[in-house]
Amino acid sequence: MHDHRRLGRELDLFDTDPLMGAGLPYWLPDGAIVRHALEEYVREAERAAGYRHVYSPVLGKRELYEISGHWFHYNEDMFPPMKLGSEEVVLRPSLCPHHALIYRSRSHSYRELPLRIAELGGMYRSELSGVLGGLTRVRSIQLNDAHIFCTLEQAVEEARGALDLIGRAYDDLGIRAARYRLSLPGEGGKYVADPALWERATALLREVLDGVGVEYEAVEGEAAFYGPKIDVQVVDSAGREATLSTVQIDFHQPERFDLHYIGADGAKHRPVMVHRSIIGSVERAVAQLVEEHGGAFRVWLAPVQLVVLPVAEEQRPRAEELVRRAERDGVRAELAGPEHGSLGARIRAARLVPYQAVIGEREAEAGDLVALRLRDGRRPGAVSGAELLRGIGERIEARGGELWEAAS
Ligand SMILES: [Zn+2]
């Protein structure tokens, strides 16, 4: 495993500046590419699973969080309110209240349920500066969040569908889940008091976990203040465990916001809210990718997917042409010419780039040919540019961990 903070700086993915503030990292171009690819992936997966995306503001009036309960149960983690005339506005500590309001803004029939609302949105947490570092403990968080408004009968199926999405995303990203945790409330007044709701939600989550057939541990003191949750835990380079993905079944927020839908009987009924996050925050997900892969991202996530290396100036036009073709095909390609040093030095500098295409005198004379080298050290040898771009395109599409077919 690798330390994402050190690699983040070395690979020019992200950094911080004391003037922007601790826990407020910024993303450099290569990091932004990884983040874009990840965000696009999540949106696509969600669209395919029937989610609809919204945008909502990153702040709201203090009253909103009083209704949601954050103000009373989660205050320690929130930024202090800002005075605005006679109002107080707060940087939001979660997206749930906004999505509850979006649901409430229109009337809903049982036929529309389950209604899945998703957003990759900002939220804020007033972490103490002492625990800040890299992308894992940040004050500004981009959360991959969604809320499913459904009937009680649909809740287990929806939660199970969310766990499926999480499993598939981990496969596509090459992230390993360390364990599943059923997070229950602990002692103290941090949690809303309604034992019957807690028991009901816990029973449903156990049904979800048992149905999926994964092993899990129930841990007290790790629940959200409004309900129990399933946490998917990952381990970082220091062996520390953290939560990446979550699934919750919530009876509390629908009560607080007085949400309802019109049932088949024409009467008002209370929906259940399933909160879920596939990759958690974009920050933590990228940190985990760096820790597990050391910057050798899978092809579809790599900031640069192909580096083209003309041996000498004479081959530059051929190299430029290949880069242009790659870009046209949607492959992120760069040219590293002789001005960057010897061929060996350039290959070393590009060691994290999945594909390295060397064009020497022989390749240039043969027409559309490159000498292909792979990040994993293999050298498939002479390959046509067309074959190379087709091969890369297929691997971007597949999102797997394989770079090229195994040597025969
Ligand atoms: Zn939520």
mmCIF file of C-alpha atoms and ligand atoms in Angstrom:
data_model
loop_
_atom_site.group_PDB
_atom_site.id
_atom_site.type_symbol
_atom_site.label_atom_id
_atom_site.label_comp_id
_atom_site.label_asym_id
_atom_site.label_seq_id
_atom_site.Cartn_x
_atom_site.Cartn_y
_atom_site.Cartn_z
ATOM 1 C CA MET A 1 0.000 0.000 0.000
ATOM 2 C CA HIS A 2 1.075 3.592 -0.603
ATOM 3 C CA ASP A 3 0.675 6.869 1.249
ATOM 4 C CA HIS A 4 -1.742 8.908 -0.867
ATOM 5 C CA ARG A 5 -0.591 12.222 0.643
ATOM 6 C CA ARG A 6 3.007 11.767 -0.511
ATOM 7 C CA LEU A 7 2.002 10.361 -3.920
ATOM 8 C CA GLY A 8 -0.657 13.017 -4.432
ATOM 9 C CA ARG A 9 2.045 15.668 -4.374
ATOM 10 C CA GLU A 10 4.630 13.624 -6.313
ATOM 11 C CA LEU A 11 2.180 12.782 -9.088
ATOM 12 C CA ASP A 12 0.699 16.296 -9.188
ATOM 13 C CA LEU A 13 -2.797 15.070 -8.354
ATOM 14 C CA PHE A 14 -3.711 17.452 -5.540
ATOM 15 C CA ASP A 15 -2.168 19.687 -2.923
ATOM 16 C CA THR A 16 -3.035 22.161 -0.207
ATOM 17 C CA ASP A 17 -2.039 25.716 0.521
ATOM 18 C CA PRO A 18 -2.052 27.212 4.005
ATOM 19 C CA LEU A 19 -3.781 30.271 2.586
ATOM 20 C CA MET A 20 -6.701 28.230 1.299
ATOM 21 C CA GLY A 21 -6.679 26.465 4.613
ATOM 22 C CA ALA A 22 -6.009 23.068 6.107
ATOM 23 C CA GLY A 23 -8.371 20.318 5.010
ATOM 24 C CA LEU A 24 -9.256 22.209 1.842
ATOM 25 C CA PRO A 25 -7.254 20.454 -0.874
ATOM 26 C CA TYR A 26 -7.284 21.649 -4.469
ATOM 27 C CA TRP A 27 -7.092 19.377 -7.511
ATOM 28 C CA LEU A 28 -4.341 19.727 -10.110
ATOM 29 C CA PRO A 29 -5.088 18.884 -13.771
ATOM 30 C CA ASP A 30 -4.078 15.199 -13.532
ATOM 31 C CA GLY A 31 -6.053 14.750 -10.322
ATOM 32 C CA ALA A 32 -9.010 16.515 -11.889
ATOM 33 C CA ILE A 33 -8.952 14.006 -14.774
ATOM 34 C CA VAL A 34 -9.139 11.086 -12.340
ATOM 35 C CA ARG A 35 -11.922 12.831 -10.461
ATOM 36 C CA HIS A 36 -13.875 13.549 -13.656
ATOM 37 C CA ALA A 37 -13.581 9.945 -14.808
ATOM 38 C CA LEU A 38 -14.786 8.760 -11.422
ATOM 39 C CA GLU A 39 -17.700 11.193 -11.293
ATOM 40 C CA GLU A 40 -18.790 10.330 -14.830
ATOM 41 C CA TYR A 41 -18.602 6.645 -13.967
ATOM 42 C CA VAL A 42 -20.817 7.121 -10.921
ATOM 43 C CA ARG A 43 -23.395 9.195 -12.787
ATOM 44 C CA GLU A 44 -23.544 6.651 -15.603
ATOM 45 C CA ALA A 45 -23.933 3.732 -13.184
ATOM 46 C CA GLU A 46 -26.673 5.598 -11.343
ATOM 47 C CA ARG A 47 -28.537 6.558 -14.502
ATOM 48 C CA ALA A 48 -28.457 2.912 -15.600
ATOM 49 C CA ALA A 49 -29.864 1.900 -12.206
ATOM 50 C CA GLY A 50 -32.810 4.273 -12.480
ATOM 51 C CA TYR A 51 -31.518 7.223 -10.441
ATOM 52 C CA ARG A 52 -32.325 10.791 -11.434
ATOM 53 C CA HIS A 53 -29.812 13.540 -10.753
ATOM 54 C CA VAL A 54 -30.420 16.886 -9.116
ATOM 55 C CA TYR A 55 -28.333 19.844 -7.952
ATOM 56 C CA SER A 56 -28.939 21.586 -4.660
ATOM 57 C CA PRO A 57 -27.130 24.420 -2.864
ATOM 58 C CA VAL A 58 -24.286 23.727 -0.432
ATOM 59 C CA LEU A 59 -25.882 25.847 2.273
ATOM 60 C CA GLY A 60 -29.256 26.275 3.844
ATOM 61 C CA LYS A 61 -31.027 28.104 6.618
ATOM 62 C CA ARG A 62 -30.363 27.048 10.162
ATOM 63 C CA GLU A 63 -34.026 26.035 10.515
ATOM 64 C CA LEU A 64 -33.552 23.364 7.848
ATOM 65 C CA TYR A 65 -30.979 21.588 10.010
ATOM 66 C CA GLU A 66 -33.061 22.088 13.121
ATOM 67 C CA ILE A 67 -35.847 20.159 11.408
ATOM 68 C CA SER A 68 -33.491 17.439 10.146
ATOM 69 C CA GLY A 69 -31.996 17.094 13.616
ATOM 70 C CA HIS A 70 -28.427 17.918 12.548
ATOM 71 C CA TRP A 71 -28.479 21.089 14.599
ATOM 72 C CA PHE A 72 -29.087 19.169 17.822
ATOM 73 C CA HIS A 73 -27.314 15.880 17.162
ATOM 74 C CA TYR A 74 -24.490 16.821 14.814
ATOM 75 C CA ASN A 75 -23.615 20.374 15.793
ATOM 76 C CA GLU A 76 -20.013 19.628 16.798
ATOM 77 C CA ASP A 77 -19.159 18.677 13.213
ATOM 78 C CA MET A 78 -20.824 21.678 11.598
ATOM 79 C CA PHE A 79 -19.362 25.039 10.669
ATOM 80 C CA PRO A 80 -20.758 27.918 12.725
ATOM 81 C CA PRO A 81 -23.711 29.697 11.091
ATOM 82 C CA MET A 82 -23.243 32.869 9.044
ATOM 83 C CA LYS A 83 -25.441 35.854 9.768
ATOM 84 C CA LEU A 84 -27.227 37.220 6.728
ATOM 85 C CA GLY A 85 -29.561 40.038 7.699
ATOM 86 C CA SER A 86 -32.004 38.529 10.145
ATOM 87 C CA GLU A 87 -31.288 34.999 8.925
ATOM 88 C CA GLU A 88 -28.640 32.449 9.740
ATOM 89 C CA VAL A 89 -27.300 30.204 7.002
ATOM 90 C CA VAL A 90 -25.149 27.123 7.497
ATOM 91 C CA LEU A 91 -22.766 25.220 5.234
ATOM 92 C CA ARG A 92 -24.566 21.926 4.917
ATOM 93 C CA PRO A 93 -23.288 18.917 6.864
ATOM 94 C CA SER A 94 -25.199 16.508 4.599
ATOM 95 C CA LEU A 95 -27.387 16.458 1.508
ATOM 96 C CA CYS A 96 -30.335 14.603 3.062
ATOM 97 C CA PRO A 97 -32.352 17.659 4.159
ATOM 98 C CA HIS A 98 -32.139 19.211 0.686
ATOM 99 C CA HIS A 99 -33.297 16.017 -0.974
ATOM 100 C CA ALA A 100 -36.152 15.668 1.501
ATOM 101 C CA LEU A 101 -37.284 19.174 0.511
ATOM 102 C CA ILE A 102 -36.961 18.346 -3.184
ATOM 103 C CA TYR A 103 -39.164 15.290 -2.648
ATOM 104 C CA ARG A 104 -41.659 17.354 -0.643
ATOM 105 C CA SER A 105 -41.870 20.069 -3.305
ATOM 106 C CA ARG A 106 -44.096 17.889 -5.525
ATOM 107 C CA SER A 107 -46.872 15.484 -4.686
ATOM 108 C CA HIS A 108 -46.117 11.832 -5.351
ATOM 109 C CA SER A 109 -48.223 8.827 -6.143
ATOM 110 C CA TYR A 110 -47.264 5.296 -5.081
ATOM 111 C CA ARG A 111 -46.794 4.614 -8.797
ATOM 112 C CA GLU A 112 -43.721 6.879 -8.888
ATOM 113 C CA LEU A 113 -41.995 4.941 -6.126
ATOM 114 C CA PRO A 114 -39.234 4.058 -5.669
ATOM 115 C CA LEU A 115 -38.052 7.559 -6.511
ATOM 116 C CA ARG A 116 -34.266 7.661 -6.593
ATOM 117 C CA ILE A 117 -32.689 11.108 -6.296
ATOM 118 C CA ALA A 118 -28.915 11.367 -6.703
ATOM 119 C CA GLU A 119 -26.387 14.167 -6.481
ATOM 120 C CA LEU A 120 -22.629 14.534 -6.436
ATOM 121 C CA GLY A 121 -22.692 17.502 -4.132
ATOM 122 C CA GLY A 122 -20.578 19.498 -1.736
ATOM 123 C CA MET A 123 -20.895 19.284 2.032
ATOM 124 C CA TYR A 124 -18.784 20.568 4.900
ATOM 125 C CA ARG A 125 -17.409 19.269 8.140
ATOM 126 C CA SER A 126 -15.553 21.294 10.732
ATOM 127 C CA GLU A 127 -12.778 18.737 11.330
ATOM 128 C CA LEU A 128 -10.176 19.911 13.813
ATOM 129 C CA SER A 129 -6.958 20.912 12.064
ATOM 130 C CA GLY A 130 -4.972 18.337 14.046
ATOM 131 C CA VAL A 131 -6.493 15.433 12.150
ATOM 132 C CA LEU A 132 -6.329 16.914 8.677
ATOM 133 C CA GLY A 133 -4.107 15.547 5.940
ATOM 134 C CA GLY A 134 -4.438 14.603 2.318
ATOM 135 C CA LEU A 135 -7.863 13.673 1.038
ATOM 136 C CA THR A 136 -9.168 11.522 3.866
ATOM 137 C CA ARG A 137 -9.978 14.084 6.552
ATOM 138 C CA VAL A 138 -11.183 17.166 4.753
ATOM 139 C CA ARG A 139 -13.478 20.043 5.614
ATOM 140 C CA SER A 140 -14.922 20.338 2.121
ATOM 141 C CA ILE A 141 -16.362 17.083 0.807
ATOM 142 C CA GLN A 142 -17.803 16.119 -2.568
ATOM 143 C CA LEU A 143 -20.250 13.373 -1.687
ATOM 144 C CA ASN A 144 -21.641 10.743 -4.033
ATOM 145 C CA ASP A 145 -25.037 10.709 -2.401
ATOM 146 C CA ALA A 146 -28.529 9.487 -3.182
ATOM 147 C CA HIS A 147 -31.851 9.129 -1.433
ATOM 148 C CA ILE A 148 -34.446 6.617 -2.439
ATOM 149 C CA PHE A 149 -37.994 7.439 -1.395
ATOM 150 C CA CYS A 150 -39.998 4.224 -1.360
ATOM 151 C CA THR A 151 -42.647 2.188 0.396
ATOM 152 C CA LEU A 152 -41.768 0.055 3.396
ATOM 153 C CA GLU A 153 -42.152 -3.057 1.211
ATOM 154 C CA GLN A 154 -39.609 -1.728 -1.311
ATOM 155 C CA ALA A 155 -36.939 -0.675 1.190
ATOM 156 C CA VAL A 156 -35.034 -3.974 1.476
ATOM 157 C CA GLU A 157 -34.904 -4.462 -2.292
ATOM 158 C CA GLU A 158 -33.674 -0.894 -2.796
ATOM 159 C CA ALA A 159 -30.984 -1.258 -0.148
ATOM 160 C CA ARG A 160 -29.900 -4.528 -1.741
ATOM 161 C CA GLY A 161 -29.722 -2.834 -5.153
ATOM 162 C CA ALA A 162 -27.481 -0.188 -3.623
ATOM 163 C CA LEU A 163 -25.143 -2.874 -2.224
ATOM 164 C CA ASP A 164 -25.009 -4.408 -5.713
ATOM 165 C CA LEU A 165 -23.968 -1.069 -7.197
ATOM 166 C CA ILE A 166 -21.256 -0.757 -4.544
ATOM 167 C CA GLY A 167 -19.913 -4.240 -5.319
ATOM 168 C CA ARG A 168 -19.791 -3.542 -9.040
ATOM 169 C CA ALA A 169 -18.064 -0.189 -8.520
ATOM 170 C CA TYR A 170 -15.378 -1.832 -6.358
ATOM 171 C CA ASP A 171 -14.766 -4.355 -9.170
ATOM 172 C CA ASP A 172 -14.476 -1.615 -11.788
ATOM 173 C CA LEU A 173 -12.223 0.544 -9.616
ATOM 174 C CA GLY A 174 -10.087 -2.247 -8.228
ATOM 175 C CA ILE A 175 -10.939 -1.363 -4.621
ATOM 176 C CA ARG A 176 -11.090 -4.115 -2.018
ATOM 177 C CA ALA A 177 -13.727 -4.057 0.720
ATOM 178 C CA ALA A 178 -12.127 -5.042 4.032
ATOM 179 C CA ARG A 179 -15.428 -5.874 5.697
ATOM 180 C CA TYR A 180 -19.087 -5.030 6.027
ATOM 181 C CA ARG A 181 -20.250 -3.427 9.233
ATOM 182 C CA LEU A 182 -23.725 -3.029 10.640
ATOM 183 C CA SER A 183 -23.403 0.235 12.540
ATOM 184 C CA LEU A 184 -25.686 0.544 15.534
ATOM 185 C CA PRO A 185 -26.205 3.335 18.066
ATOM 186 C CA GLY A 186 -24.154 3.490 21.258
ATOM 187 C CA GLU A 187 -24.622 5.139 24.617
ATOM 188 C CA GLY A 188 -25.299 8.848 24.988
ATOM 189 C CA GLY A 189 -27.576 11.514 23.584
ATOM 190 C CA LYS A 190 -26.043 11.666 20.133
ATOM 191 C CA TYR A 191 -28.905 9.618 18.690
ATOM 192 C CA VAL A 192 -32.560 10.447 18.190
ATOM 193 C CA ALA A 193 -34.701 8.612 20.719
ATOM 194 C CA ASP A 194 -37.252 6.244 19.225
ATOM 195 C CA PRO A 195 -36.366 2.641 20.063
ATOM 196 C CA ALA A 196 -39.127 1.193 17.863
ATOM 197 C CA LEU A 197 -37.806 2.927 14.731
ATOM 198 C CA TRP A 198 -34.234 1.853 15.480
ATOM 199 C CA GLU A 199 -35.289 -1.751 15.908
ATOM 200 C CA ARG A 200 -37.323 -1.779 12.720
ATOM 201 C CA ALA A 201 -34.554 -0.228 10.612
ATOM 202 C CA THR A 202 -31.948 -2.560 12.125
ATOM 203 C CA ALA A 203 -34.064 -5.621 11.366
ATOM 204 C CA LEU A 204 -34.436 -4.531 7.729
ATOM 205 C CA LEU A 205 -30.697 -3.929 7.313
ATOM 206 C CA ARG A 206 -29.970 -7.380 8.760
ATOM 207 C CA GLU A 207 -32.395 -8.798 6.202
ATOM 208 C CA VAL A 208 -30.478 -6.986 3.437
ATOM 209 C CA LEU A 209 -27.095 -8.269 4.627
ATOM 210 C CA ASP A 210 -28.331 -11.818 5.154
ATOM 211 C CA GLY A 211 -29.980 -11.767 1.726
ATOM 212 C CA VAL A 212 -26.767 -10.678 0.009
ATOM 213 C CA GLY A 213 -24.909 -13.326 1.960
ATOM 214 C CA VAL A 214 -21.916 -11.244 3.046
ATOM 215 C CA GLU A 215 -20.292 -11.637 6.431
ATOM 216 C CA TYR A 216 -20.675 -8.644 8.676
ATOM 217 C CA GLU A 217 -20.064 -7.457 12.178
ATOM 218 C CA ALA A 218 -22.496 -5.393 14.232
ATOM 219 C CA VAL A 219 -20.697 -2.510 15.958
ATOM 220 C CA GLU A 220 -22.270 -0.176 18.510
ATOM 221 C CA GLY A 221 -21.645 3.555 18.451
ATOM 222 C CA GLU A 222 -21.136 3.926 14.688
ATOM 223 C CA ALA A 223 -24.704 4.641 13.520
ATOM 224 C CA ALA A 224 -25.873 7.942 12.040
ATOM 225 C CA PHE A 225 -27.748 10.018 14.598
ATOM 226 C CA TYR A 226 -31.062 9.231 12.872
ATOM 227 C CA GLY A 227 -30.627 5.534 12.144
ATOM 228 C CA PRO A 228 -28.478 2.416 11.750
ATOM 229 C CA LYS A 229 -26.444 1.832 8.603
ATOM 230 C CA ILE A 230 -24.467 -0.676 6.617
ATOM 231 C CA ASP A 231 -20.889 0.535 6.217
ATOM 232 C CA VAL A 232 -18.459 -0.892 3.705
ATOM 233 C CA GLN A 233 -15.019 -0.596 5.275
ATOM 234 C CA VAL A 234 -11.684 -0.209 3.494
ATOM 235 C CA VAL A 235 -8.151 -0.239 4.895
ATOM 236 C CA ASP A 236 -5.515 2.402 4.118
ATOM 237 C CA SER A 237 -1.736 2.113 3.853
ATOM 238 C CA ALA A 238 -1.294 2.579 7.600
ATOM 239 C CA GLY A 239 -3.715 -0.275 8.288
ATOM 240 C CA ARG A 240 -6.399 2.122 9.464
ATOM 241 C CA GLU A 241 -9.964 1.226 8.661
ATOM 242 C CA ALA A 242 -12.385 3.776 7.228
ATOM 243 C CA THR A 243 -15.899 3.787 5.840
ATOM 244 C CA LEU A 244 -16.130 4.314 2.095
ATOM 245 C CA SER A 245 -19.696 3.332 1.191
ATOM 246 C CA THR A 246 -22.907 3.310 3.202
ATOM 247 C CA VAL A 247 -26.519 2.158 2.955
ATOM 248 C CA GLN A 248 -29.142 3.284 5.462
ATOM 249 C CA ILE A 249 -32.836 2.712 5.946
ATOM 250 C CA ASP A 250 -34.351 5.763 7.599
ATOM 251 C CA PHE A 251 -37.770 6.232 9.176
ATOM 252 C CA HIS A 252 -36.790 9.385 11.044
ATOM 253 C CA GLN A 253 -36.235 12.036 8.340
ATOM 254 C CA PRO A 254 -39.535 11.274 6.529
ATOM 255 C CA GLU A 255 -41.299 11.964 9.871
ATOM 256 C CA ARG A 256 -39.345 15.149 10.528
ATOM 257 C CA PHE A 257 -40.083 16.527 7.062
ATOM 258 C CA ASP A 258 -43.643 15.180 7.042
ATOM 259 C CA LEU A 259 -43.118 13.421 3.714
ATOM 260 C CA HIS A 260 -45.888 11.436 2.134
ATOM 261 C CA TYR A 261 -47.156 9.784 -1.015
ATOM 262 C CA ILE A 262 -50.674 8.997 -2.153
ATOM 263 C CA GLY A 263 -51.279 5.264 -1.933
ATOM 264 C CA ALA A 264 -53.482 2.999 -4.071
ATOM 265 C CA ASP A 265 -56.199 3.604 -1.475
ATOM 266 C CA GLY A 266 -56.142 7.355 -2.163
ATOM 267 C CA ALA A 267 -54.845 8.096 1.340
ATOM 268 C CA LYS A 268 -51.545 9.670 2.452
ATOM 269 C CA HIS A 269 -48.746 7.316 3.466
ATOM 270 C CA ARG A 270 -45.264 7.898 4.852
ATOM 271 C CA PRO A 271 -42.393 6.876 2.530
ATOM 272 C CA VAL A 272 -39.158 5.320 3.780
ATOM 273 C CA MET A 273 -35.872 7.011 2.916
ATOM 274 C CA VAL A 274 -32.938 4.832 1.861
ATOM 275 C CA HIS A 275 -29.707 6.838 2.028
ATOM 276 C CA ARG A 276 -26.811 5.368 0.083
ATOM 277 C CA SER A 277 -23.395 6.267 -1.210
ATOM 278 C CA ILE A 278 -21.549 4.048 -3.707
ATOM 279 C CA ILE A 279 -18.035 5.469 -3.514
ATOM 280 C CA GLY A 280 -18.525 7.736 -0.504
ATOM 281 C CA SER A 281 -16.782 11.039 -0.997
ATOM 282 C CA VAL A 282 -14.820 11.629 -4.175
ATOM 283 C CA GLU A 283 -11.887 12.674 -1.962
ATOM 284 C CA ARG A 284 -11.763 9.453 0.018
ATOM 285 C CA ALA A 285 -12.359 7.318 -3.067
ATOM 286 C CA VAL A 286 -9.389 8.861 -4.900
ATOM 287 C CA ALA A 287 -7.246 8.553 -1.761
ATOM 288 C CA GLN A 288 -8.130 4.857 -1.587
ATOM 289 C CA LEU A 289 -7.345 4.358 -5.286
ATOM 290 C CA VAL A 290 -3.926 5.945 -4.806
ATOM 291 C CA GLU A 291 -3.256 3.899 -1.660
ATOM 292 C CA GLU A 292 -4.190 0.614 -3.371
ATOM 293 C CA HIS A 293 -2.661 1.230 -6.809
ATOM 294 C CA GLY A 294 0.155 3.629 -6.005
ATOM 295 C CA GLY A 295 -0.767 5.947 -8.856
ATOM 296 C CA ALA A 296 -0.848 3.092 -11.397
ATOM 297 C CA PHE A 297 -4.525 3.727 -12.060
ATOM 298 C CA ARG A 298 -6.588 1.384 -14.173
ATOM 299 C CA VAL A 299 -6.557 2.389 -17.840
ATOM 300 C CA TRP A 300 -9.968 4.091 -17.735
ATOM 301 C CA LEU A 301 -8.895 6.247 -14.770
ATOM 302 C CA ALA A 302 -5.280 7.019 -15.727
ATOM 303 C CA PRO A 303 -4.617 10.752 -16.243
ATOM 304 C CA VAL A 304 -2.429 9.866 -19.229
ATOM 305 C CA GLN A 305 -3.282 6.569 -20.913
ATOM 306 C CA LEU A 306 -0.729 6.569 -23.706
ATOM 307 C CA VAL A 307 2.663 8.217 -23.992
ATOM 308 C CA VAL A 308 4.221 8.381 -27.452
ATOM 309 C CA LEU A 309 8.015 8.453 -27.553
ATOM 310 C CA PRO A 310 9.835 9.362 -30.784
ATOM 311 C CA VAL A 311 13.403 8.090 -30.466
ATOM 312 C CA ALA A 312 14.770 11.112 -32.347
ATOM 313 C CA GLU A 313 13.485 14.393 -33.780
ATOM 314 C CA GLU A 314 13.021 12.722 -37.206
ATOM 315 C CA GLN A 315 10.146 10.632 -35.827
ATOM 316 C CA ARG A 316 8.329 13.551 -34.203
ATOM 317 C CA PRO A 317 5.794 14.057 -37.039
ATOM 318 C CA ARG A 318 4.760 10.382 -36.800
ATOM 319 C CA ALA A 319 4.471 10.670 -33.030
ATOM 320 C CA GLU A 320 2.397 13.846 -33.283
ATOM 321 C CA GLU A 321 0.078 12.170 -35.722
ATOM 322 C CA LEU A 322 -0.458 9.195 -33.408
ATOM 323 C CA VAL A 323 -1.220 11.521 -30.472
ATOM 324 C CA ARG A 324 -3.810 13.342 -32.590
ATOM 325 C CA ARG A 325 -5.446 10.072 -33.630
ATOM 326 C CA ALA A 326 -5.499 8.905 -30.020
ATOM 327 C CA GLU A 327 -7.154 12.107 -28.862
ATOM 328 C CA ARG A 328 -9.741 11.792 -31.605
ATOM 329 C CA ASP A 329 -10.515 8.272 -30.325
ATOM 330 C CA GLY A 330 -10.969 9.555 -26.777
ATOM 331 C CA VAL A 331 -7.622 8.222 -25.513
ATOM 332 C CA ARG A 332 -5.651 10.603 -23.271
ATOM 333 C CA ALA A 333 -2.253 10.744 -24.976
ATOM 334 C CA GLU A 334 0.922 12.760 -24.573
ATOM 335 C CA LEU A 335 4.109 13.111 -26.561
ATOM 336 C CA ALA A 336 7.456 12.934 -24.759
ATOM 337 C CA GLY A 337 10.122 14.011 -27.227
ATOM 338 C CA PRO A 338 13.933 13.927 -27.066
ATOM 339 C CA GLU A 339 13.962 17.348 -25.384
ATOM 340 C CA HIS A 340 12.902 15.458 -22.219
ATOM 341 C CA GLY A 341 16.108 13.409 -22.199
ATOM 342 C CA SER A 342 17.248 9.980 -23.286
ATOM 343 C CA LEU A 343 14.696 7.364 -24.272
ATOM 344 C CA GLY A 344 15.451 5.422 -21.078
ATOM 345 C CA ALA A 345 14.859 8.507 -18.925
ATOM 346 C CA ARG A 346 11.603 9.269 -20.729
ATOM 347 C CA ILE A 347 10.367 5.692 -20.282
ATOM 348 C CA ARG A 348 11.208 5.868 -16.566
ATOM 349 C CA ALA A 349 9.379 9.189 -16.235
ATOM 350 C CA ALA A 350 6.305 7.598 -17.862
ATOM 351 C CA ARG A 351 6.444 4.426 -15.739
ATOM 352 C CA LEU A 352 2.868 4.889 -14.435
ATOM 353 C CA VAL A 353 1.403 5.446 -17.903
ATOM 354 C CA PRO A 354 -0.267 2.170 -18.971
ATOM 355 C CA TYR A 355 0.924 2.286 -22.605
ATOM 356 C CA GLN A 356 4.242 3.531 -23.946
ATOM 357 C CA ALA A 357 4.569 3.627 -27.733
ATOM 358 C CA VAL A 358 8.157 4.029 -28.960
ATOM 359 C CA ILE A 359 8.662 5.164 -32.553
ATOM 360 C CA GLY A 360 12.178 4.680 -33.870
ATOM 361 C CA GLU A 361 13.593 4.735 -37.379
ATOM 362 C CA ARG A 362 12.429 1.163 -38.059
ATOM 363 C CA GLU A 363 8.846 1.803 -36.926
ATOM 364 C CA ALA A 364 8.606 5.082 -38.843
ATOM 365 C CA GLU A 365 9.826 3.445 -42.037
ATOM 366 C CA ALA A 366 7.369 0.571 -41.715
ATOM 367 C CA GLY A 367 4.469 3.034 -41.808
ATOM 368 C CA ASP A 368 1.870 2.833 -39.018
ATOM 369 C CA LEU A 369 3.965 0.924 -36.474
ATOM 370 C CA VAL A 370 5.087 1.411 -32.869
ATOM 371 C CA ALA A 371 7.187 -0.638 -30.443
ATOM 372 C CA LEU A 372 4.751 -1.115 -27.575
ATOM 373 C CA ARG A 373 5.796 -1.304 -23.924
ATOM 374 C CA LEU A 374 3.402 -1.770 -21.032
ATOM 375 C CA ARG A 375 3.486 -0.303 -17.556
ATOM 376 C CA ASP A 376 3.749 -3.802 -16.059
ATOM 377 C CA GLY A 377 7.088 -4.328 -17.830
ATOM 378 C CA ARG A 378 5.829 -6.459 -20.704
ATOM 379 C CA ARG A 379 6.842 -5.632 -24.278
ATOM 380 C CA PRO A 380 4.297 -6.833 -26.822
ATOM 381 C CA GLY A 381 6.635 -5.396 -29.489
ATOM 382 C CA ALA A 382 5.629 -4.131 -32.912
ATOM 383 C CA VAL A 383 1.974 -3.174 -33.081
ATOM 384 C CA SER A 384 0.182 -0.980 -35.607
ATOM 385 C CA GLY A 385 -1.165 2.345 -34.370
ATOM 386 C CA ALA A 386 -4.676 1.268 -35.326
ATOM 387 C CA GLU A 387 -4.364 -1.973 -33.352
ATOM 388 C CA LEU A 388 -2.932 -0.102 -30.377
ATOM 389 C CA LEU A 389 -5.751 2.448 -30.236
ATOM 390 C CA ARG A 390 -8.378 -0.258 -30.684
ATOM 391 C CA GLY A 391 -6.806 -2.276 -27.865
ATOM 392 C CA ILE A 392 -6.692 0.715 -25.524
ATOM 393 C CA GLY A 393 -10.277 1.672 -26.395
ATOM 394 C CA GLU A 394 -11.491 -1.833 -25.559
ATOM 395 C CA ARG A 395 -9.740 -1.758 -22.193
ATOM 396 C CA ILE A 396 -11.116 1.660 -21.315
ATOM 397 C CA GLU A 397 -14.572 0.301 -22.093
ATOM 398 C CA ALA A 398 -14.072 -2.900 -20.056
ATOM 399 C CA ARG A 399 -12.686 -1.004 -17.018
ATOM 400 C CA GLY A 400 -10.752 -4.112 -16.020
ATOM 401 C CA GLY A 401 -7.239 -4.413 -14.657
ATOM 402 C CA GLU A 402 -5.722 -6.072 -17.752
ATOM 403 C CA LEU A 403 -3.455 -3.987 -20.022
ATOM 404 C CA TRP A 404 -3.003 -6.351 -22.978
ATOM 405 C CA GLU A 405 -3.602 -9.977 -23.841
ATOM 406 C CA ALA A 406 -1.285 -12.418 -22.149
ATOM 407 C CA ALA A 407 1.751 -13.467 -24.182
ATOM 408 C CA SER A 408 0.993 -16.618 -26.171
HETATM 409 ZN ZN ZN B 1 -28.708 11.086 3.424
#
